[in-house]
Short mmCIF file of C-alpha atoms in Angstrom, two decimals:
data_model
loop_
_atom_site.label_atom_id
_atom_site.label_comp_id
_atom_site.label_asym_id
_atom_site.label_seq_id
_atom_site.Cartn_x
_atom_site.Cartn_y
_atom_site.Cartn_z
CA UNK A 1140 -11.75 9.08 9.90
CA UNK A 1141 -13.58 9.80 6.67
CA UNK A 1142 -15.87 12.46 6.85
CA UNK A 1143 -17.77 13.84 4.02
CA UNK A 1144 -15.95 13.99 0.65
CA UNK A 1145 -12.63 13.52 3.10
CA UNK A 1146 -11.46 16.95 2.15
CA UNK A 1147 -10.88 18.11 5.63
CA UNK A 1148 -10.83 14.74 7.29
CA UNK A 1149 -9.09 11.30 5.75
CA UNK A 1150 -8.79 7.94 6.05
CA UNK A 1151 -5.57 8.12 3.42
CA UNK A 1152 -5.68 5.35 0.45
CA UNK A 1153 -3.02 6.44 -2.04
CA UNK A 1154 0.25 7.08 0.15
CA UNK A 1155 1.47 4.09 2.30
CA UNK A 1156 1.54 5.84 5.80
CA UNK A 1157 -1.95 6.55 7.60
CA UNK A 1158 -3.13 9.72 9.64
CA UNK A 1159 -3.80 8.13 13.20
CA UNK A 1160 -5.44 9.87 16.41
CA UNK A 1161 -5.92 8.64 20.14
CA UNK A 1162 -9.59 10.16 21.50
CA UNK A 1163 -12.88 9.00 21.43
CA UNK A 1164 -15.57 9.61 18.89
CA UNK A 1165 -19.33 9.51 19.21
CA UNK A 1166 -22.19 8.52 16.52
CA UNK A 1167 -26.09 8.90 16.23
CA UNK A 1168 -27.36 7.27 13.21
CA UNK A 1169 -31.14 7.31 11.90
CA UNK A 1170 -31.90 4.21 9.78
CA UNK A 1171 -30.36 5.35 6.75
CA UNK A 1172 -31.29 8.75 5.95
CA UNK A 1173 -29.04 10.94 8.80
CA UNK A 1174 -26.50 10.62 11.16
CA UNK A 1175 -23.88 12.71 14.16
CA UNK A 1176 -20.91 12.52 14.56
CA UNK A 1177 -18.73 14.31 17.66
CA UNK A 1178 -15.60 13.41 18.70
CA UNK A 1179 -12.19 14.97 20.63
CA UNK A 1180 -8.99 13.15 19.84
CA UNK A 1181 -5.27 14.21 19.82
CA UNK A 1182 -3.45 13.59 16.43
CA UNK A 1183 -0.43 11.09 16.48
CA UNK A 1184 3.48 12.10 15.36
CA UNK A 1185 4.46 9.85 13.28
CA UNK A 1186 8.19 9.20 14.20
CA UNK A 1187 10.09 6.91 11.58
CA UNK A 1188 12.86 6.52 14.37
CA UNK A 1189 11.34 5.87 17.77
CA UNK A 1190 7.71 4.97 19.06
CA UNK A 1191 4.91 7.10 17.32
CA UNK A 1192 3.37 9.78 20.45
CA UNK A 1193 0.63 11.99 21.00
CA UNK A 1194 0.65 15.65 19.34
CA UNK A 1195 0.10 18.61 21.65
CA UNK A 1196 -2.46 19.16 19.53
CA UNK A 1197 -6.39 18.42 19.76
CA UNK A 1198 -8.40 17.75 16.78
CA UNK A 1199 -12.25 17.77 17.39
CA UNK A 1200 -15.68 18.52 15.60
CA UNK A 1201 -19.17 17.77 14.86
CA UNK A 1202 -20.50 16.67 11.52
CA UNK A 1203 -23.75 16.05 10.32
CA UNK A 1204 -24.95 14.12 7.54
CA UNK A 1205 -28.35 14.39 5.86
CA UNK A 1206 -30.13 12.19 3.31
CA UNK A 1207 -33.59 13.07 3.37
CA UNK A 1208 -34.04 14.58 -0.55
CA UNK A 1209 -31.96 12.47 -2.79
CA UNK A 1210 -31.43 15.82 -4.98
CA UNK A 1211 -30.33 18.19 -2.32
CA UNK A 1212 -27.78 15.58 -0.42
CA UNK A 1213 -26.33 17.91 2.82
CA UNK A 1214 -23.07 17.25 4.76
CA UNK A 1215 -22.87 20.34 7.48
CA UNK A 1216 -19.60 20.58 10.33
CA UNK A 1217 -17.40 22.23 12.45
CA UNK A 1218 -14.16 20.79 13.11
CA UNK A 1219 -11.44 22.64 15.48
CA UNK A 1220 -7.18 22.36 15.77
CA UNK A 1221 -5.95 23.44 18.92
CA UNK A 1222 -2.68 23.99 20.36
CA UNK A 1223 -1.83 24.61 23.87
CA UNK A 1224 -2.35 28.01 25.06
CA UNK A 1225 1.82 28.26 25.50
CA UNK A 1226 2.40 27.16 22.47
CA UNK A 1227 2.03 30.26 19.95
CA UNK A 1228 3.74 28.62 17.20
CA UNK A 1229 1.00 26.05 16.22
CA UNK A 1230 -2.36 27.04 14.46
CA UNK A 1231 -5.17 27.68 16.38
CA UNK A 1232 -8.31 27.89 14.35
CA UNK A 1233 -11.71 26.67 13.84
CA UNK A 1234 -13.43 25.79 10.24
CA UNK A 1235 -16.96 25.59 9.56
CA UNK A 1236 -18.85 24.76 6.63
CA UNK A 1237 -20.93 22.97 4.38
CA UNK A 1238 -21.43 20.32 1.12
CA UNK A 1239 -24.67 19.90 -1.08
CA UNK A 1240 -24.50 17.50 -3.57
CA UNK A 1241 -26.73 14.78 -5.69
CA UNK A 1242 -25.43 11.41 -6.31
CA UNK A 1243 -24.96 10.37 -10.28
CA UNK A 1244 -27.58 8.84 -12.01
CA UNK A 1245 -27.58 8.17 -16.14
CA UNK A 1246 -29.41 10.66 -18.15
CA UNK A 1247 -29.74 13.60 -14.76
CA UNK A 1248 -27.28 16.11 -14.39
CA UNK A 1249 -25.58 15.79 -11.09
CA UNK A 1250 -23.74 18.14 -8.76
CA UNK A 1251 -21.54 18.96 -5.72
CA UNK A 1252 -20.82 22.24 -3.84
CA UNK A 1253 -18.41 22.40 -1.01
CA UNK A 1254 -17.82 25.67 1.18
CA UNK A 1255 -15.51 26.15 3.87
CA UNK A 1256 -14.45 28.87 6.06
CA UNK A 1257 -11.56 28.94 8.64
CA UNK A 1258 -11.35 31.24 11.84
CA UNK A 1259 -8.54 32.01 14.30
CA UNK A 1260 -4.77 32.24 15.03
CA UNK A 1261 -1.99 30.79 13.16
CA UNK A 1262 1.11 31.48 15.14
CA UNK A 1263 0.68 34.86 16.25
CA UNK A 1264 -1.29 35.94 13.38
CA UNK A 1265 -5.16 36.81 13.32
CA UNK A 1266 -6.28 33.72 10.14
CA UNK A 1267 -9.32 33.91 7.89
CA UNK A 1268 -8.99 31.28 5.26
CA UNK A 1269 -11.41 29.84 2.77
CA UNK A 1270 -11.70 26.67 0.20
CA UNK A 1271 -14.46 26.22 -2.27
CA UNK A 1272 -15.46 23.45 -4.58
CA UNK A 1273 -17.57 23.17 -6.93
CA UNK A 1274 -18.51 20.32 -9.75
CA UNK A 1275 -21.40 19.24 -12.23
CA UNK A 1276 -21.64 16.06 -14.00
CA UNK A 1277 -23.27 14.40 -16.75
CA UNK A 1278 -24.03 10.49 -16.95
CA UNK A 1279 -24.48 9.48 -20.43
CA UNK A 1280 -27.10 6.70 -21.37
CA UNK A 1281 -23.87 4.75 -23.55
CA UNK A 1282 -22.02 1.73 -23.44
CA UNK A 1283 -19.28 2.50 -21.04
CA UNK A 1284 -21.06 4.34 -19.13
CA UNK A 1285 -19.39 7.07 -19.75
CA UNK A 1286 -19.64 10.44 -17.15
CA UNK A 1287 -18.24 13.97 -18.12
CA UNK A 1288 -17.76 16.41 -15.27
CA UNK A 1289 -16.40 19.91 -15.32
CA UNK A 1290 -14.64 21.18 -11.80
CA UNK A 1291 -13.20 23.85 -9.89
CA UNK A 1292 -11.10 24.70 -6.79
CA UNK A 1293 -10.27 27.44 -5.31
CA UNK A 1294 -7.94 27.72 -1.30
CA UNK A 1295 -7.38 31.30 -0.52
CA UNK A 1296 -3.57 31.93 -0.12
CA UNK A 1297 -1.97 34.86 2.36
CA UNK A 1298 -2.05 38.20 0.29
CA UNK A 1299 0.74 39.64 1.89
CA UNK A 1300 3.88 38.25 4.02
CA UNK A 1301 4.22 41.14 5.77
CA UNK A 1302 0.77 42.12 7.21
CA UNK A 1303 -0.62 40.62 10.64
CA UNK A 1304 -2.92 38.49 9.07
CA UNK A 1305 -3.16 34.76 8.03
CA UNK A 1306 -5.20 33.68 5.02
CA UNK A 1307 -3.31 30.87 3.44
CA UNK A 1308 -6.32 27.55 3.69
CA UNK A 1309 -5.03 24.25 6.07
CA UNK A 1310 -7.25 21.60 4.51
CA UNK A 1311 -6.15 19.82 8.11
CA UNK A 1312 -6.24 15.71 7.74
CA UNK A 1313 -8.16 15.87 4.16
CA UNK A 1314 -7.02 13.70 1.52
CA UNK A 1315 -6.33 15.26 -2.10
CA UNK A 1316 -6.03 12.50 -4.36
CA UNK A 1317 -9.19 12.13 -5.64
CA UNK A 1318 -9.90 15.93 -6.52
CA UNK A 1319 -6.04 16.96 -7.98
CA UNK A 1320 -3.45 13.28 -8.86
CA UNK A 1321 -1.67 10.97 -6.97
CA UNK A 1322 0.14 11.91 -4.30
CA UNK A 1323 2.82 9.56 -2.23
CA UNK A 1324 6.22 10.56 -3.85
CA UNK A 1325 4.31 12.75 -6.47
CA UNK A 1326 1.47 15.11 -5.83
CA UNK A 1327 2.43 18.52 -5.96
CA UNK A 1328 -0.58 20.31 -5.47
CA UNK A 1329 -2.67 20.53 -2.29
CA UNK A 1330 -5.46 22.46 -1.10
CA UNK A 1331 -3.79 25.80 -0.22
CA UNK A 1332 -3.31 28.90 -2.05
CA UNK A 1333 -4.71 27.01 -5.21
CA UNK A 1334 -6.42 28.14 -8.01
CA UNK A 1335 -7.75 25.25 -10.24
CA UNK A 1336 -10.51 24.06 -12.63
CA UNK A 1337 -10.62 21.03 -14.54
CA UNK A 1338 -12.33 18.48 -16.71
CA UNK A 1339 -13.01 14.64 -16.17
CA UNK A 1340 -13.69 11.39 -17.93
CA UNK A 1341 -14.83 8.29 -15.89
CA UNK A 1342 -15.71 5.54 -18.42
CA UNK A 1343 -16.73 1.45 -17.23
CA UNK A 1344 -15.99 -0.81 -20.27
CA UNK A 1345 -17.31 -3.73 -17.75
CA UNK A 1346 -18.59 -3.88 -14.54
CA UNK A 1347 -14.93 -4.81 -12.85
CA UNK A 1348 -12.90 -2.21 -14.70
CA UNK A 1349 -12.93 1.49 -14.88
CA UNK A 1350 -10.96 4.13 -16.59
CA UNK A 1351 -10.58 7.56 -16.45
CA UNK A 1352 -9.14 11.04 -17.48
CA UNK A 1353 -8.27 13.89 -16.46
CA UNK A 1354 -6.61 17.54 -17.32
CA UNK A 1355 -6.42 20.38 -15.11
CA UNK A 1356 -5.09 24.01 -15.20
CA UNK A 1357 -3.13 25.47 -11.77
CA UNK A 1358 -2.56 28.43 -10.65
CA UNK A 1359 -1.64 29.96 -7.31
CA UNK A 1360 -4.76 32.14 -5.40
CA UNK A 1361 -1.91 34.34 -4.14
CA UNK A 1362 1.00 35.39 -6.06
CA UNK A 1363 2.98 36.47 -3.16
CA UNK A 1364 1.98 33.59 -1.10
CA UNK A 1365 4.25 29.91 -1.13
CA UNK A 1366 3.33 27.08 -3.38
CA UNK A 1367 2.25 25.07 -0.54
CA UNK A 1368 4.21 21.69 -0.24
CA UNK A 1369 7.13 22.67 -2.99
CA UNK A 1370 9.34 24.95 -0.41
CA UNK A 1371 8.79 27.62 -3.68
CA UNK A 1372 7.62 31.49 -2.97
CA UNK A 1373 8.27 34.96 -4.34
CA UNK A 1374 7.17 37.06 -1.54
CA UNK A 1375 7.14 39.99 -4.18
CA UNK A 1376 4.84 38.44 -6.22
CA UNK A 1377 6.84 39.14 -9.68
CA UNK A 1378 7.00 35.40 -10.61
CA UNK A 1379 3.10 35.10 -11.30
CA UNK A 1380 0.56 32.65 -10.28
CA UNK A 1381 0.93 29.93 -13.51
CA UNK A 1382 2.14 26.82 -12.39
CA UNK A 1383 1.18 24.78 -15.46
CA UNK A 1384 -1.06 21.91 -16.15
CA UNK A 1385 -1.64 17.93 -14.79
CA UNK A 1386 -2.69 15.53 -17.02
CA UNK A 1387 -3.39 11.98 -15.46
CA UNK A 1388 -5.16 8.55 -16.99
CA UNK A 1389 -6.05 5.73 -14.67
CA UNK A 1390 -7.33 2.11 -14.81
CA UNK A 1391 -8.60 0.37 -12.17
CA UNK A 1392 -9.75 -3.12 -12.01
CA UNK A 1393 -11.66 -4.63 -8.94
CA UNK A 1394 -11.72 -8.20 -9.22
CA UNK A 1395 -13.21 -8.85 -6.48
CA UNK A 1396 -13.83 -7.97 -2.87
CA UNK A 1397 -10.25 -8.98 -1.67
CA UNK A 1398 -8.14 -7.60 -4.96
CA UNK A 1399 -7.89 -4.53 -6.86
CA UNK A 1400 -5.29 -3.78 -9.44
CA UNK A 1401 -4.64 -0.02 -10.30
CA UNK A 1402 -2.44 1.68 -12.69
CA UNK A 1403 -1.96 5.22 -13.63
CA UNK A 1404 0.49 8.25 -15.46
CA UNK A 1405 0.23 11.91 -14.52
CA UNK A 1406 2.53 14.74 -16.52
CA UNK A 1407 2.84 17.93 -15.22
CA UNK A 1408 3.65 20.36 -17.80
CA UNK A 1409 5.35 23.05 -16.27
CA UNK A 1410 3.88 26.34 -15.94
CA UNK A 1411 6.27 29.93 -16.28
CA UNK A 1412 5.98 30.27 -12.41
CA UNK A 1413 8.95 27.35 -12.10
CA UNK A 1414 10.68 28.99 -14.46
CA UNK A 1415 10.76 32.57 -12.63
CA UNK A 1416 10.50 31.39 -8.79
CA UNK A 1417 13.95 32.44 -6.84
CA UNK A 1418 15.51 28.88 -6.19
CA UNK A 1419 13.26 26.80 -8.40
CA UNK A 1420 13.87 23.78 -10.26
CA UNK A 1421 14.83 24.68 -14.11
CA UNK A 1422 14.13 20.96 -15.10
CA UNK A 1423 11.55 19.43 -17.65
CA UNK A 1424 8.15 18.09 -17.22
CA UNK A 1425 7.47 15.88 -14.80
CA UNK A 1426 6.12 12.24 -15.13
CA UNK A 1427 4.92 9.67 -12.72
CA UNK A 1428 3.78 6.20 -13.49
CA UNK A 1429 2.81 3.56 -10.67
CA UNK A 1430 1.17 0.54 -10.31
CA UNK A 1431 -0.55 -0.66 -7.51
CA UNK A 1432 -1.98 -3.91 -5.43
CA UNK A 1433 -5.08 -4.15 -2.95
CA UNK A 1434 -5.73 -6.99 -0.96
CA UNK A 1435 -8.02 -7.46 1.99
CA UNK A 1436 -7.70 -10.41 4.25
CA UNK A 1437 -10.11 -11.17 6.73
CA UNK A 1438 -8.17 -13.29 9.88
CA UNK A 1439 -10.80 -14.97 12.39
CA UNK A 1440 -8.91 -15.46 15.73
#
């Protein structure tokens, strides 16, 4: 399910597995300008050696979507992971929050604001978590198109490992592409204890083909806290929060509804965190290059 900017809730696009759930889902819609959307569904384990099965988890929420002033756009929700009561192990919180944002347009300065906040247990521990996003854009009136935005993220991470409390960010189902680089056998940075801005370049020599740029500056929220996804953490906090910088370029080239080509190259330069981290990798920069193929089929049985 997309929902929003599909930071909390995915239909996945870059890697070549899909999130799937069994439930049911429910949607009111005004003509164009609103819409509901409930639903209660359990996610599904993906299991690369038997048949896939039902998680003990349950994944539900509302989310509202409002279109009334095209300036002040609104997305507003509350989504929910649950475990079973018996098991203590799993997380057991609630998120709420919201997103205000106006659409690009050439010549007006655009925006987007994103603000959630996450309530509950994970394991045995009482968890308070928040992400925030925040971006503003500029369309020039050039060839090209060109737009210029400037960004920045921020996912709390857990302050200390050896308190009672939780505070590390789950951005649950969300996809992460689109905000920090590709992900499938690269993306190392995900929407926990993250500490991020960045800068963007979206140019679109013809209608078909786009390009676009991107450099970005990470840093863990938390010092103490793991670098969520790398299996990396200094508990005592001596190996700092700099974990470098990502530059990526893509180009993407739709020609037409059924096919769309898309290349890109992403270097991490590494930051002095790697370099200090008990057990991390004392290697070089990284770089990833891929190239990809779309096609949509229609079949009428």
């Amino acid at each position: 399910m997309d929902l929003g900017k599909r930071r909390l809730s995915a239909r996945n696009r870059m890697r070549n597995s899909t999130n799937a759930f069994e439930g049911i889902s429910w949607t009111l819609t005004g003509k164009t300008d609103w819409m509901i959307r409930a639903f209660l569904t359990r996610p599904v384990l993906i299991d690369p050696y038997d048949l896939d099965s039902s998680d003990n988890r349950y994944f539900w929420g509302i989310f509202f979507e409002s279109r009334h002033l095209p300036n002040f756009n609104m997305d507003l929700y509350c989504l929910g992971l649950h475990s079973n009561e018996q098991d203590s192990a799993r997380p057991r919180h609630s998120t709420v929050g919201g997103r205000f944002y106006k659409m690009p347009e050439t010549g007006i300065i655009d925006y987007e604001v994103e603000s959630a906040w996450q309530f509950g247990k994970n394991e045995s521990l009482d968890h308070l978590a928040y992400f925030q996003h925040g971006e503003i854009g500029y369309s020039i009136n050039a060839s090209w198109n060109p737009r210029l935005s400037f960004q920045y993220d921020y996912a709390s991470g857990d302050q200390s490992p050896q308190d009672d409390r939780s505070g590390r960010f789950n951005t649950l189902f969300g996809a992460r592409r689109f905000d920090f680089s590709p992900t499938g056998s690269y993306g190392p940075f995900s929407r926990s204890n993250l500490n991020t801005p960045g800068i963007r370049l979206v140019l679109n020599p013809l209608k078909e083909l786009q390009i676009m740029a991107s450099h970005r500056t990470f840093w863990l929220a938390s010092a103490r806290d793991a670098w969520a996804g790398s299996g990396l953490q200094d508990s005592t906090g001596s190996s700092g929060t700099s974990l470098g910088q990502n530059f990526e370029t893509r180009i993407r080239w739709q020609s037409n509804s059924h096919l769309m080509i898309e290349s890109g190259y992403a270097r991490f330069f590494k930051g002095s965190y790697l370099e200090l981290v008990p057990d991390g990798p004392r290697t070089g920069d990284s770089n990833f290059f891929y190239i990809s193929v779309e096609i949509k089929a229609q079949f009428i049985v």
